[in-house]
Short mmCIF file of N, CA and C in Angstrom, two decimals:
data_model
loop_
_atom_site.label_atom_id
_atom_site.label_comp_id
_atom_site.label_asym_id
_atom_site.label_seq_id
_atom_site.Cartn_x
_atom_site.Cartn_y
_atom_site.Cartn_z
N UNK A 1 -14.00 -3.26 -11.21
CA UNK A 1 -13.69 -4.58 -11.65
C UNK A 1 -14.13 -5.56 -10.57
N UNK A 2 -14.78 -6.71 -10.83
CA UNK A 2 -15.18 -8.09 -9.99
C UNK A 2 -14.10 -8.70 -9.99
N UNK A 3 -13.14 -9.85 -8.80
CA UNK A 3 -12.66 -10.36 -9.00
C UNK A 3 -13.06 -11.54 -8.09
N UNK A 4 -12.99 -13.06 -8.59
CA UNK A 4 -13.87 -13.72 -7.71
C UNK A 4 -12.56 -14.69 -7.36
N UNK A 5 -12.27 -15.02 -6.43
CA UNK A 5 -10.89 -15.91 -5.55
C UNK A 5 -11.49 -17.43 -4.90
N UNK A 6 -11.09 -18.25 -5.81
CA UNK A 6 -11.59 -19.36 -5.12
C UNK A 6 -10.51 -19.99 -3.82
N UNK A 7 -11.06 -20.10 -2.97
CA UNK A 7 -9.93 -20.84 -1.64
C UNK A 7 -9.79 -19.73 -0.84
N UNK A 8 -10.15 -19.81 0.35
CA UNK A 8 -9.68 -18.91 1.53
C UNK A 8 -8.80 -19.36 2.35
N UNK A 9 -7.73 -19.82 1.78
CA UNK A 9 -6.14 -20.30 2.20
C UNK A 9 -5.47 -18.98 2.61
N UNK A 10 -4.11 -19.38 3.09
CA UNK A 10 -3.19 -18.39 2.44
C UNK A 10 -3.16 -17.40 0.99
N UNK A 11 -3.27 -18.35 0.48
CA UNK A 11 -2.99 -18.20 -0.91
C UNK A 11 -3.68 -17.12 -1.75
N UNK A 12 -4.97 -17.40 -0.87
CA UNK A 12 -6.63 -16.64 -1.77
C UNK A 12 -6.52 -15.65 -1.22
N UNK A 13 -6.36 -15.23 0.76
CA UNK A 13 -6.37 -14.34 1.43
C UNK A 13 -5.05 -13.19 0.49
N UNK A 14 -4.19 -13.44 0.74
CA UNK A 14 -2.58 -13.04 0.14
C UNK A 14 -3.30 -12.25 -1.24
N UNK A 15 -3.72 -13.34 -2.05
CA UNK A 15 -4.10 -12.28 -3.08
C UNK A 15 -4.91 -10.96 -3.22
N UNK A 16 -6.21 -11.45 -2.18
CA UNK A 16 -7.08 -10.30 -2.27
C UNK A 16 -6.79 -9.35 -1.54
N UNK A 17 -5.84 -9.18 -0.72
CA UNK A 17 -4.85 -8.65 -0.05
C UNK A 17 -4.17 -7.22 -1.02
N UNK A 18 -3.56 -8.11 -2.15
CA UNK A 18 -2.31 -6.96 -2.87
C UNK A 18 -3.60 -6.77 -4.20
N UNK A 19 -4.68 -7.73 -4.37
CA UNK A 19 -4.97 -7.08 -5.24
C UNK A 19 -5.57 -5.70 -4.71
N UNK A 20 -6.48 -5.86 -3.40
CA UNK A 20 -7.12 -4.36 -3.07
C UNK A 20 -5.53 -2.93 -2.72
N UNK A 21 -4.94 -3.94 -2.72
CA UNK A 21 -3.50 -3.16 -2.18
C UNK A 21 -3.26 -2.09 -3.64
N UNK A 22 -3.19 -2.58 -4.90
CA UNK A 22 -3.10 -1.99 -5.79
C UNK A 22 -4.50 -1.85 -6.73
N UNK A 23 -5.51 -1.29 -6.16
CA UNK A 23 -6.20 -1.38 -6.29
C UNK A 23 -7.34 -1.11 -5.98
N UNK A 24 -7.98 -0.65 -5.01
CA UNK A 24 -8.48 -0.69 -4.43
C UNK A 24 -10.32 -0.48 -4.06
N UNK A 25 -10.53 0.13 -5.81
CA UNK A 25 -12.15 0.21 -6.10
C UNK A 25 -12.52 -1.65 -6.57
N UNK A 26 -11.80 -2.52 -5.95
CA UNK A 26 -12.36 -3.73 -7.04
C UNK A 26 -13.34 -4.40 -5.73
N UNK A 27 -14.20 -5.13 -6.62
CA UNK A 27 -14.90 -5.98 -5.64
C UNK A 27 -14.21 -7.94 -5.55
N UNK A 28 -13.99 -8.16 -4.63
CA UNK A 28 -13.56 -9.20 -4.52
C UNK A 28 -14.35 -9.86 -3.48
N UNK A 29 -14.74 -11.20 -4.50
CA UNK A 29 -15.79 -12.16 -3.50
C UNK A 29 -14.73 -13.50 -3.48
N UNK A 30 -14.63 -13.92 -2.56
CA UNK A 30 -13.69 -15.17 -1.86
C UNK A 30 -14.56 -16.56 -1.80
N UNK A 31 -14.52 -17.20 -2.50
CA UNK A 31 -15.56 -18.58 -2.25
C UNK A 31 -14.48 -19.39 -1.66
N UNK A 32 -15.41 -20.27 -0.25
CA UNK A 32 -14.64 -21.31 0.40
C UNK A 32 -15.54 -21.94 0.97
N UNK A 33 -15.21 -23.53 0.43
CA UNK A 33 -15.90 -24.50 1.08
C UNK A 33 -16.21 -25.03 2.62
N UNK A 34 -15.38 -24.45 3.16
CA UNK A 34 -15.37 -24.55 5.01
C UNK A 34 -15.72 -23.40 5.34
N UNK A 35 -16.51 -23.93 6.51
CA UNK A 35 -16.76 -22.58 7.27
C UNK A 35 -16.06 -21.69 7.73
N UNK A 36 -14.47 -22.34 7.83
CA UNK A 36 -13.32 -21.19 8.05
C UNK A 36 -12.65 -21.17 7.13
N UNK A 37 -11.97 -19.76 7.33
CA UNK A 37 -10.86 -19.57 6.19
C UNK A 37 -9.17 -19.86 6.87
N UNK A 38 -8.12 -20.49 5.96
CA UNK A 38 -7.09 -20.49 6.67
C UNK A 38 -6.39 -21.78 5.94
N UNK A 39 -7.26 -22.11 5.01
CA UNK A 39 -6.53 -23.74 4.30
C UNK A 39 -6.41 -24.83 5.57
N UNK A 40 -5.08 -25.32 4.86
CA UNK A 40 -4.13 -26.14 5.56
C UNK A 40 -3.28 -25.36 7.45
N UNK A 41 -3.54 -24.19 6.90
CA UNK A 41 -2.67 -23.91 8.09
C UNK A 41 -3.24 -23.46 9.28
N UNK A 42 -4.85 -23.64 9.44
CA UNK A 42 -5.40 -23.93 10.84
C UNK A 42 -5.00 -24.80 11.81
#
């Protein structure tokens, strides 16, 4: 399964997190507009 996560926040990280957690053959691509990941909480 592809799963594509927009935002490399908390939020996006966290998910692709439990999704590979339960899960773990999926491909997950993370799109984020900054060069870092981390949202708000850099």
């Amino acid at each position: 399964m592809k799963i594509a996560i927009v935002g490399a926040g908390i939020s996006g990280l966290s998910a692709a997190h439990f999704i590979l957690k339960k899960n773990p053959d999926c491909e997950i691509t993370i799109f984020e507009r900054n060069d870092r990941v981390g949202g708000n909480i850099r």
